[in-house]
Amino acid sequence: MVDSLSPDDTSRDRRPGRPRDTAIDDAALAAARTLLAEVGWDRTTMVAIAERADVGKPALYRRWPSKTHLIFEAVFGWVPDHVPVAEAQSADDWVERSFDYTLDMFGRPDVRAALPGLLATLRDNPDLQSNLWRQFGSPAVDMLSDTLDNDGATTDSALDAQATMLLIIGSSMLVRLLLRGDAADAVSARLPGILRAR
Amino acid sequence: MVDSLSPDDTSRDRRPGRPRDTAIDDAALAAARTLLAEVGWDRTTMVAIAERADVGKPALYRRWPSKTHLIFEAVFGWVPDHVPVAEAQSADDWVERSFDYTLDMFGRPDVRAALPGLLATLRDNPDLQSNLWRQFGSPAVDMLSDTLDNDGATTDSALDAQATMLLIIGSSMLVRLLLRGDAADAVSARLPGILRAR
Amino acid sequence: MVDSLSPDDTSRDRRPGRPRDTAIDDAALAAARTLLAEVGWDRTTMVAIAERADVGKPALYRRWPSKTHLIFEAVFGWVPDHVPVAEAQSADDWVERSFDYTLDMFGRPDVRAALPGLLATLRDNPDLQSNLWRQFGSPAVDMLSDTLDNDGATTDSALDAQATMLLIIGSSMLVRLLLRGDAADAVSARLPGILRAR
Amino acid sequence: MVDSLSPDDTSRDRRPGRPRDTAIDDAALAAARTLLAEVGWDRTTMVAIAERADVGKPALYRRWPSKTHLIFEAVFGWVPDHVPVAEAQSADDWVERSFDYTLDMFGRPDVRAALPGLLATLRDNPDLQSNLWRQFGSPAVDMLSDTLDNDGATTDSALDAQATMLLIIGSSMLVRLLLRGDAADAVSARLPGILRAR
DNA sequence: ATTTAAGCGAGACGGTACGTCAAGTCTTGCA
DNA sequence: TGCAAGACTTGACGTACCGTCTCGCTTAAAT
């Protein structure tokens, strides 16, 4: 269930010296998620994360090169056991399932709190960008692309699939960022219909 | 061309005391835009804005309660002379024009630099949120809503119009934030087609 | 009773235009004294004085070139109707009366609050220094000098008189600044005796 | 030679974590003294001290709660290797040596620059007041008190000793603050004589 | 009675210090 | 070597005060 995005996670070989305490990783990520949801991005400081996780600040920086990397992994550093998009039967079905999944994700309070900071990072860090794409975007988009090809409804399925994905993600993000409660639900409910009605 | 978002814009009656120098407002906002484009959000500090505008820091804080408010107005605090959406002939036309306008706006370097910070503010400041909506969202959405009513193609035109707007804005934002150069252009070009094909 | 120390008080000739409102002078000085006693030097700001005196800040700066000048006059800008030192019968008597007067003056809460700032000014502003000396120091010292000459007890009466004055003023100042209540009274009571016992 | 006045000097037990760099303390205090002497109180800012000492501002605020506390320790936070008063043979000798020492101290340019601000602090900070007294006043006064007892010349030696001290310190301070060059020297030379002639 | 020079309160202006706080790095002593 | 504690630098933030200035109004003396 946990599939880390951290860059220095590749080496699983035994290194000399005392091994790192893996419990610290989990505690830190959990603390970051909790703080984001509770007090927002600004007050989710490294010291606060360290205190909440009952861990030292250097232990954090030993694992993640910056606060943003930590939070990035805390928020996106796992994939659910079951990605419902994988079972989509048609393009419309794919859209609907993607909205379900995306709206749900951006509705998580920790994700909402982390989003702006993460967008900034994404803009400046191509490595995280491609990480994210590889994990979330690429598989789903490939699948939609195949479906569209089968339907023969488009001239450039890859581009259309990517654009569709951006429409879904972008609108989901905005709904969650700008709207609250009933308003958010009402608009969310219409989104798939508008996009699907092709 | 400049239509301020500042809240104390209503009273034009002479208040006692030395009146504010409106040149400072303009200089500060222009300085903020320039700095955002040139050096990015992080190095667009209040002192830097003050120096660039040849203005004192307190003069800034007299006008805007925080750096974010200043930048918010610098980036969104004006409407162009001519909003092309106003002349849309149909729903499809409206979508196309909106994409043009929105992609253009989010392509501005100062907007790109400011966006993440502004999204964070938007999440926490309902006042700015409603300001933004009143200025950009509301008129355009109302117009689309009317058009949809005429077409008789929807059951709840207001909701659909709002959802459409979110799709347009969200995807434009993401394209500009995540994609560069040719990739951005290629995807941008497909966006209206996907949404319009209803 | 009020003999102003303000520097631009010399010209009593009619200048053209509206004459200054003398009530403002008194109100400002009184406000300064009150604030010094109530909130101390640091929080006795020009704005606070202006507000307390129900007066504009420029009216203050029209009269005094700086905050220090204002406070200086507020605290020392008057001489009592009756300077008891003038009636001293002997050197010992002079010392005793001077201590009485000086301890009393430095015991005033406004004077205590203003002293440090005033010392700084005195150090840097020779004009205020000579003003103060002319008003308080010089007459009294001259008088003691004469008395000492009559007694024939000293080789350089002017110098001795000045030194004596510094001993009196300095010790009075310190007592009031550093000691409180009973301790201050007890020590004060011994001061004249020590100096007089020659 | 350096005997710190800092309040947390009692515990010499090892606290966890990285210990403070004592070189920073010394560098900061030296920088403060130098700046006071060179540019005066007003331009001895915390940033200037930090720069001169090649140290960060937070390192300063970690050690002293305010600028005044820092400067206080810089100016009074040490005792010379050799306090000449300790060897006084008689009350007169004590007075003479005290004047020597005190006039010398208040003649130091850093002390002269810092005095007014420090007096203000002293008035409001009983803790610094007692610190100062414990270090400078108390030992010397006790000694004089003993001498006076031996002479049998007074009814309350403790009070008289304290009063004498105030006379010495107060007059020395004033001389250094108000007089310059020859005038200061001439008056200073007479001070001990006047007080000693008992 | 009109002019006119100045005073007036309100408050903005530039400049600058203060004290706080965050991020990210470095240094202890211990395990 | 990892770890916790807590030092360190850098540098932004927001507040406050000082002394100056500008506005539109009012006042009293001089015409």
Short mmCIF file of N, CA, C and O in Angstrom, two decimals, chain B residues 97-198:
data_model
loop_
_atom_site.label_atom_id
_atom_site.label_comp_id
_atom_site.label_asym_id
_atom_site.label_seq_id
_atom_site.Cartn_x
_atom_site.Cartn_y
_atom_site.Cartn_z
N ARG B 97 -13.84 31.31 -26.43
CA ARG B 97 -13.33 32.60 -26.01
C ARG B 97 -12.80 32.54 -24.56
O ARG B 97 -11.80 33.17 -24.23
N SER B 98 -13.49 31.81 -23.74
CA SER B 98 -13.04 31.72 -22.35
C SER B 98 -11.68 31.05 -22.25
O SER B 98 -10.81 31.48 -21.50
N PHE B 99 -11.51 29.99 -23.02
CA PHE B 99 -10.21 29.33 -23.01
C PHE B 99 -9.13 30.28 -23.50
O PHE B 99 -8.04 30.37 -22.92
N ASP B 100 -9.42 31.00 -24.56
CA ASP B 100 -8.45 31.97 -25.05
C ASP B 100 -8.02 32.90 -23.94
O ASP B 100 -6.83 33.07 -23.64
N TYR B 101 -9.02 33.49 -23.34
CA TYR B 101 -8.77 34.49 -22.31
C TYR B 101 -8.03 33.89 -21.11
O TYR B 101 -7.04 34.44 -20.61
N THR B 102 -8.51 32.76 -20.66
CA THR B 102 -7.97 32.17 -19.44
C THR B 102 -6.56 31.62 -19.65
O THR B 102 -5.66 31.84 -18.83
N LEU B 103 -6.37 30.92 -20.75
CA LEU B 103 -5.03 30.43 -21.04
C LEU B 103 -4.04 31.59 -21.15
O LEU B 103 -2.89 31.50 -20.71
N ASP B 104 -4.53 32.67 -21.73
CA ASP B 104 -3.67 33.84 -21.86
C ASP B 104 -3.31 34.40 -20.50
O ASP B 104 -2.14 34.68 -20.20
N MET B 105 -4.31 34.52 -19.65
CA MET B 105 -4.06 35.09 -18.34
C MET B 105 -3.09 34.23 -17.53
O MET B 105 -2.11 34.74 -16.97
N PHE B 106 -3.35 32.95 -17.47
CA PHE B 106 -2.47 32.09 -16.67
C PHE B 106 -1.11 31.90 -17.33
O PHE B 106 -0.22 31.32 -16.74
N GLY B 107 -0.98 32.37 -18.56
CA GLY B 107 0.32 32.31 -19.20
C GLY B 107 1.21 33.49 -18.83
O GLY B 107 2.43 33.43 -19.00
N ARG B 108 0.60 34.55 -18.31
CA ARG B 108 1.40 35.70 -17.90
C ARG B 108 2.40 35.28 -16.84
O ARG B 108 2.06 34.58 -15.89
N PRO B 109 3.64 35.71 -16.97
CA PRO B 109 4.65 35.23 -16.02
C PRO B 109 4.36 35.66 -14.58
O PRO B 109 4.63 34.90 -13.64
N ASP B 110 3.82 36.87 -14.39
CA ASP B 110 3.53 37.26 -13.01
C ASP B 110 2.42 36.40 -12.42
O ASP B 110 2.46 36.01 -11.26
N VAL B 111 1.44 36.06 -13.23
CA VAL B 111 0.36 35.22 -12.72
C VAL B 111 0.89 33.83 -12.39
O VAL B 111 0.59 33.27 -11.33
N ARG B 112 1.70 33.28 -13.29
CA ARG B 112 2.29 31.98 -13.01
C ARG B 112 3.08 31.97 -11.71
O ARG B 112 3.01 31.03 -10.92
N ALA B 113 3.84 33.03 -11.50
CA ALA B 113 4.66 33.08 -10.29
C ALA B 113 3.79 33.22 -9.04
O ALA B 113 4.12 32.70 -7.98
N ALA B 114 2.69 33.92 -9.18
CA ALA B 114 1.90 34.23 -7.99
C ALA B 114 0.87 33.16 -7.66
O ALA B 114 0.41 33.07 -6.52
N LEU B 115 0.52 32.36 -8.63
CA LEU B 115 -0.62 31.46 -8.45
C LEU B 115 -0.59 30.60 -7.19
O LEU B 115 -1.54 30.62 -6.42
N PRO B 116 0.47 29.85 -6.96
CA PRO B 116 0.42 28.97 -5.78
C PRO B 116 0.15 29.74 -4.50
O PRO B 116 -0.75 29.37 -3.73
N GLY B 117 0.87 30.80 -4.28
CA GLY B 117 0.62 31.59 -3.07
C GLY B 117 -0.78 32.12 -3.02
O GLY B 117 -1.42 32.15 -1.96
N LEU B 118 -1.29 32.50 -4.16
CA LEU B 118 -2.63 33.05 -4.19
C LEU B 118 -3.69 32.00 -3.92
O LEU B 118 -4.70 32.26 -3.24
N LEU B 119 -3.48 30.80 -4.43
CA LEU B 119 -4.43 29.73 -4.14
C LEU B 119 -4.50 29.48 -2.64
O LEU B 119 -5.57 29.26 -2.09
N ALA B 120 -3.34 29.53 -2.01
CA ALA B 120 -3.33 29.34 -0.56
C ALA B 120 -4.16 30.42 0.12
O ALA B 120 -4.98 30.14 1.00
N THR B 121 -3.97 31.65 -0.32
CA THR B 121 -4.74 32.74 0.26
C THR B 121 -6.23 32.56 0.00
O THR B 121 -7.07 32.76 0.89
N LEU B 122 -6.54 32.19 -1.22
CA LEU B 122 -7.93 32.04 -1.58
C LEU B 122 -8.62 31.04 -0.67
O LEU B 122 -9.77 31.24 -0.27
N ARG B 123 -7.92 29.98 -0.36
CA ARG B 123 -8.49 28.96 0.50
C ARG B 123 -8.87 29.51 1.87
O ARG B 123 -9.89 29.17 2.44
N ASP B 124 -8.05 30.44 2.35
CA ASP B 124 -8.25 30.91 3.72
C ASP B 124 -8.97 32.26 3.81
O ASP B 124 -9.39 32.65 4.89
N ASN B 125 -9.06 33.00 2.71
CA ASN B 125 -9.66 34.33 2.77
C ASN B 125 -10.94 34.39 1.93
O ASN B 125 -10.90 34.70 0.75
N PRO B 126 -12.04 34.17 2.57
CA PRO B 126 -13.30 34.22 1.81
C PRO B 126 -13.53 35.58 1.16
O PRO B 126 -14.18 35.66 0.11
N ASP B 127 -12.97 36.64 1.76
CA ASP B 127 -13.22 37.96 1.17
C ASP B 127 -12.57 38.07 -0.20
O ASP B 127 -13.17 38.54 -1.16
N LEU B 128 -11.32 37.61 -0.29
CA LEU B 128 -10.66 37.66 -1.59
C LEU B 128 -11.36 36.73 -2.58
O LEU B 128 -11.49 37.04 -3.76
N GLN B 129 -11.81 35.61 -2.06
CA GLN B 129 -12.48 34.65 -2.92
C GLN B 129 -13.71 35.27 -3.57
O GLN B 129 -13.90 35.17 -4.79
N SER B 130 -14.50 35.93 -2.76
CA SER B 130 -15.71 36.52 -3.32
C SER B 130 -15.37 37.69 -4.23
O SER B 130 -16.03 37.92 -5.25
N ASN B 131 -14.32 38.43 -3.88
CA ASN B 131 -13.88 39.50 -4.77
C ASN B 131 -13.57 38.94 -6.16
O ASN B 131 -14.01 39.47 -7.17
N LEU B 132 -12.82 37.88 -6.17
CA LEU B 132 -12.40 37.29 -7.43
C LEU B 132 -13.60 36.81 -8.22
O LEU B 132 -13.71 37.02 -9.43
N TRP B 133 -14.49 36.16 -7.51
CA TRP B 133 -15.66 35.62 -8.17
C TRP B 133 -16.52 36.75 -8.74
O TRP B 133 -16.98 36.68 -9.89
N ARG B 134 -16.70 37.79 -7.94
CA ARG B 134 -17.52 38.90 -8.39
C ARG B 134 -16.95 39.51 -9.68
O ARG B 134 -17.67 39.89 -10.59
N GLN B 135 -15.64 39.58 -9.73
CA GLN B 135 -15.03 40.28 -10.85
C GLN B 135 -14.93 39.41 -12.11
O GLN B 135 -15.25 39.85 -13.20
N PHE B 136 -14.48 38.18 -11.90
CA PHE B 136 -14.23 37.36 -13.08
C PHE B 136 -15.32 36.33 -13.31
O PHE B 136 -15.84 36.20 -14.41
N GLY B 137 -15.62 35.60 -12.26
CA GLY B 137 -16.49 34.47 -12.45
C GLY B 137 -17.93 34.86 -12.76
O GLY B 137 -18.47 34.53 -13.82
N SER B 138 -18.49 35.62 -11.87
CA SER B 138 -19.92 35.87 -11.91
C SER B 138 -20.44 36.37 -13.26
O SER B 138 -21.36 35.76 -13.83
N PRO B 139 -19.88 37.43 -13.81
CA PRO B 139 -20.46 37.94 -15.07
C PRO B 139 -20.41 36.91 -16.19
O PRO B 139 -21.42 36.70 -16.89
N ALA B 140 -19.26 36.30 -16.32
CA ALA B 140 -19.12 35.34 -17.41
C ALA B 140 -20.06 34.17 -17.22
O ALA B 140 -20.71 33.70 -18.18
N VAL B 141 -20.15 33.67 -15.99
CA VAL B 141 -21.01 32.52 -15.73
C VAL B 141 -22.47 32.88 -15.99
O VAL B 141 -23.23 32.09 -16.58
N ASP B 142 -22.88 34.06 -15.57
CA ASP B 142 -24.26 34.48 -15.81
C ASP B 142 -24.57 34.45 -17.31
O ASP B 142 -25.64 34.00 -17.74
N MET B 143 -23.60 34.93 -18.04
CA MET B 143 -23.83 35.00 -19.48
C MET B 143 -23.98 33.62 -20.10
O MET B 143 -24.91 33.37 -20.89
N LEU B 144 -23.09 32.73 -19.70
CA LEU B 144 -23.20 31.38 -20.23
C LEU B 144 -24.52 30.74 -19.79
O LEU B 144 -25.18 30.04 -20.56
N SER B 145 -24.88 31.01 -18.56
CA SER B 145 -26.12 30.47 -18.03
C SER B 145 -27.29 30.88 -18.90
O SER B 145 -28.15 30.06 -19.26
N ASP B 146 -27.34 32.14 -19.30
CA ASP B 146 -28.41 32.62 -20.16
C ASP B 146 -28.41 31.88 -21.50
O ASP B 146 -29.45 31.43 -21.99
N THR B 147 -27.21 31.78 -22.05
CA THR B 147 -27.11 31.10 -23.34
C THR B 147 -27.62 29.66 -23.25
O THR B 147 -28.35 29.19 -24.13
N LEU B 148 -27.22 28.99 -22.19
CA LEU B 148 -27.65 27.60 -22.02
C LEU B 148 -29.17 27.54 -21.89
O LEU B 148 -29.81 26.63 -22.43
N ASP B 149 -29.75 28.48 -21.20
CA ASP B 149 -31.21 28.51 -21.07
C ASP B 149 -31.85 28.61 -22.44
O ASP B 149 -32.81 27.88 -22.74
N ASN B 150 -31.34 29.51 -23.26
CA ASN B 150 -31.91 29.67 -24.59
C ASN B 150 -31.83 28.38 -25.39
O ASN B 150 -32.76 28.03 -26.12
N ASP B 151 -30.73 27.70 -25.25
CA ASP B 151 -30.56 26.45 -25.98
C ASP B 151 -31.48 25.37 -25.44
O ASP B 151 -31.74 24.37 -26.12
N GLY B 152 -31.92 25.56 -24.22
CA GLY B 152 -32.78 24.55 -23.62
C GLY B 152 -32.09 23.22 -23.45
O GLY B 152 -32.72 22.18 -23.37
N ALA B 153 -30.80 23.23 -23.38
CA ALA B 153 -30.06 21.97 -23.39
C ALA B 153 -29.74 21.44 -22.01
O ALA B 153 -29.04 20.45 -21.88
N THR B 154 -30.19 22.13 -20.99
CA THR B 154 -29.78 21.69 -19.66
C THR B 154 -30.90 21.91 -18.67
O THR B 154 -31.80 22.73 -18.87
N THR B 155 -30.80 21.19 -17.61
CA THR B 155 -31.83 21.29 -16.60
C THR B 155 -31.52 22.35 -15.56
O THR B 155 -32.40 22.96 -14.99
N ASP B 156 -30.26 22.54 -15.32
CA ASP B 156 -29.88 23.54 -14.31
C ASP B 156 -28.74 24.37 -14.88
O ASP B 156 -27.56 24.07 -14.66
N SER B 157 -29.09 25.39 -15.59
CA SER B 157 -28.09 26.12 -16.36
C SER B 157 -27.06 26.79 -15.45
O SER B 157 -25.88 26.84 -15.78
N ALA B 158 -27.48 27.30 -14.31
CA ALA B 158 -26.53 28.02 -13.45
C ALA B 158 -25.42 27.08 -12.99
O ALA B 158 -24.23 27.41 -13.04
N LEU B 159 -25.84 25.91 -12.56
CA LEU B 159 -24.87 24.94 -12.07
C LEU B 159 -23.94 24.49 -13.20
O LEU B 159 -22.72 24.39 -13.03
N ASP B 160 -24.52 24.23 -14.36
CA ASP B 160 -23.70 23.80 -15.49
C ASP B 160 -22.73 24.88 -15.91
O ASP B 160 -21.57 24.59 -16.24
N ALA B 161 -23.19 26.10 -15.89
CA ALA B 161 -22.30 27.18 -16.29
C ALA B 161 -21.12 27.28 -15.32
O ALA B 161 -19.95 27.46 -15.71
N GLN B 162 -21.42 27.15 -14.04
CA GLN B 162 -20.36 27.24 -13.05
C GLN B 162 -19.36 26.09 -13.21
O GLN B 162 -18.14 26.29 -13.16
N ALA B 163 -19.91 24.90 -13.42
CA ALA B 163 -19.04 23.75 -13.60
C ALA B 163 -18.16 23.91 -14.83
O ALA B 163 -16.96 23.61 -14.82
N THR B 164 -18.75 24.42 -15.89
CA THR B 164 -17.97 24.63 -17.11
C THR B 164 -16.82 25.60 -16.87
O THR B 164 -15.69 25.39 -17.30
N MET B 165 -17.14 26.63 -16.16
CA MET B 165 -16.12 27.62 -15.85
C MET B 165 -14.97 26.99 -15.07
O MET B 165 -13.80 27.25 -15.33
N LEU B 166 -15.32 26.18 -14.10
CA LEU B 166 -14.28 25.54 -13.30
C LEU B 166 -13.41 24.62 -14.16
O LEU B 166 -12.20 24.53 -13.98
N LEU B 167 -14.06 23.94 -15.10
CA LEU B 167 -13.29 23.08 -16.00
C LEU B 167 -12.30 23.92 -16.80
O LEU B 167 -11.13 23.54 -16.97
N ILE B 168 -12.77 25.02 -17.29
CA ILE B 168 -11.90 25.86 -18.12
C ILE B 168 -10.75 26.43 -17.29
O ILE B 168 -9.58 26.34 -17.67
N ILE B 169 -11.11 27.03 -16.18
CA ILE B 169 -10.07 27.68 -15.37
C ILE B 169 -9.09 26.65 -14.84
O ILE B 169 -7.86 26.82 -14.91
N GLY B 170 -9.61 25.56 -14.31
CA GLY B 170 -8.72 24.56 -13.72
C GLY B 170 -7.75 23.99 -14.72
O GLY B 170 -6.54 23.88 -14.45
N SER B 171 -8.26 23.63 -15.88
CA SER B 171 -7.35 23.02 -16.86
C SER B 171 -6.35 24.06 -17.38
O SER B 171 -5.17 23.74 -17.57
N SER B 172 -6.79 25.28 -17.59
CA SER B 172 -5.85 26.32 -18.05
C SER B 172 -4.73 26.50 -17.05
O SER B 172 -3.54 26.60 -17.39
N MET B 173 -5.11 26.53 -15.82
CA MET B 173 -4.13 26.72 -14.76
C MET B 173 -3.10 25.61 -14.78
O MET B 173 -1.89 25.85 -14.76
N LEU B 174 -3.59 24.38 -14.83
CA LEU B 174 -2.68 23.24 -14.78
C LEU B 174 -1.76 23.23 -15.99
O LEU B 174 -0.56 22.97 -15.88
N VAL B 175 -2.32 23.50 -17.15
CA VAL B 175 -1.49 23.51 -18.35
C VAL B 175 -0.35 24.50 -18.18
O VAL B 175 0.83 24.17 -18.43
N ARG B 176 -0.66 25.67 -17.73
CA ARG B 176 0.36 26.70 -17.61
C ARG B 176 1.35 26.38 -16.50
O ARG B 176 2.52 26.79 -16.56
N LEU B 177 0.85 25.71 -15.46
CA LEU B 177 1.73 25.44 -14.33
C LEU B 177 2.64 24.25 -14.60
O LEU B 177 3.80 24.24 -14.17
N LEU B 178 2.12 23.26 -15.30
CA LEU B 178 2.87 22.00 -15.42
C LEU B 178 3.54 21.80 -16.77
O LEU B 178 4.53 21.09 -16.85
N LEU B 179 3.00 22.42 -17.79
CA LEU B 179 3.55 22.17 -19.13
C LEU B 179 4.31 23.38 -19.65
O LEU B 179 4.07 24.51 -19.23
N ARG B 180 5.22 23.11 -20.59
CA ARG B 180 6.04 24.20 -21.11
C ARG B 180 6.07 24.14 -22.63
O ARG B 180 6.04 23.07 -23.22
N GLY B 181 6.17 25.28 -23.22
CA GLY B 181 6.47 25.37 -24.65
C GLY B 181 5.52 24.58 -25.54
O GLY B 181 4.29 24.74 -25.44
N ASP B 182 6.07 23.73 -26.37
CA ASP B 182 5.28 23.02 -27.37
C ASP B 182 4.22 22.13 -26.73
O ASP B 182 3.08 22.10 -27.18
N ALA B 183 4.62 21.42 -25.68
CA ALA B 183 3.67 20.53 -25.02
C ALA B 183 2.45 21.33 -24.56
O ALA B 183 1.30 20.91 -24.75
N ALA B 184 2.71 22.49 -23.95
CA ALA B 184 1.61 23.31 -23.47
C ALA B 184 0.73 23.75 -24.63
O ALA B 184 -0.52 23.67 -24.56
N ASP B 185 1.34 24.17 -25.70
CA ASP B 185 0.56 24.63 -26.84
C ASP B 185 -0.31 23.52 -27.43
O ASP B 185 -1.50 23.72 -27.71
N ALA B 186 0.31 22.35 -27.57
CA ALA B 186 -0.42 21.25 -28.18
C ALA B 186 -1.64 20.88 -27.35
O ALA B 186 -2.76 20.72 -27.88
N VAL B 187 -1.44 20.74 -26.05
CA VAL B 187 -2.57 20.36 -25.20
C VAL B 187 -3.60 21.48 -25.16
O VAL B 187 -4.82 21.23 -25.23
N SER B 188 -3.12 22.71 -25.04
CA SER B 188 -4.04 23.84 -24.99
C SER B 188 -4.98 23.83 -26.19
O SER B 188 -6.19 24.09 -26.07
N ALA B 189 -4.41 23.54 -27.32
CA ALA B 189 -5.20 23.60 -28.54
C ALA B 189 -6.35 22.58 -28.53
O ALA B 189 -7.38 22.79 -29.16
N ARG B 190 -6.17 21.47 -27.80
CA ARG B 190 -7.22 20.44 -27.79
C ARG B 190 -8.30 20.73 -26.75
O ARG B 190 -9.40 20.16 -26.85
N LEU B 191 -7.96 21.51 -25.76
CA LEU B 191 -8.90 21.68 -24.63
C LEU B 191 -10.29 22.16 -25.08
O LEU B 191 -11.30 21.53 -24.71
N PRO B 192 -10.36 23.26 -25.84
CA PRO B 192 -11.72 23.73 -26.18
C PRO B 192 -12.49 22.67 -26.95
O PRO B 192 -13.69 22.48 -26.72
N GLY B 193 -11.80 21.97 -27.84
CA GLY B 193 -12.48 20.96 -28.64
C GLY B 193 -13.14 19.91 -27.77
O GLY B 193 -14.29 19.52 -28.00
N ILE B 194 -12.46 19.47 -26.78
CA ILE B 194 -13.01 18.42 -25.91
C ILE B 194 -14.24 18.91 -25.17
O ILE B 194 -15.25 18.22 -25.08
N LEU B 195 -14.16 20.12 -24.68
CA LEU B 195 -15.27 20.62 -23.89
C LEU B 195 -16.43 21.07 -24.78
O LEU B 195 -17.60 20.98 -24.39
N ARG B 196 -16.08 21.52 -25.96
CA ARG B 196 -17.10 22.09 -26.83
C ARG B 196 -17.95 21.01 -27.48
O ARG B 196 -19.09 21.24 -27.87
N ALA B 197 -17.38 19.84 -27.57
CA ALA B 197 -18.02 18.80 -28.34
C ALA B 197 -19.25 18.23 -27.67
O ALA B 197 -19.37 17.02 -27.52
N ARG B 198 -20.10 19.10 -27.24
CA ARG B 198 -21.31 18.61 -26.61
C ARG B 198 -22.50 18.77 -27.54
O ARG B 198 -22.56 19.76 -28.28
#
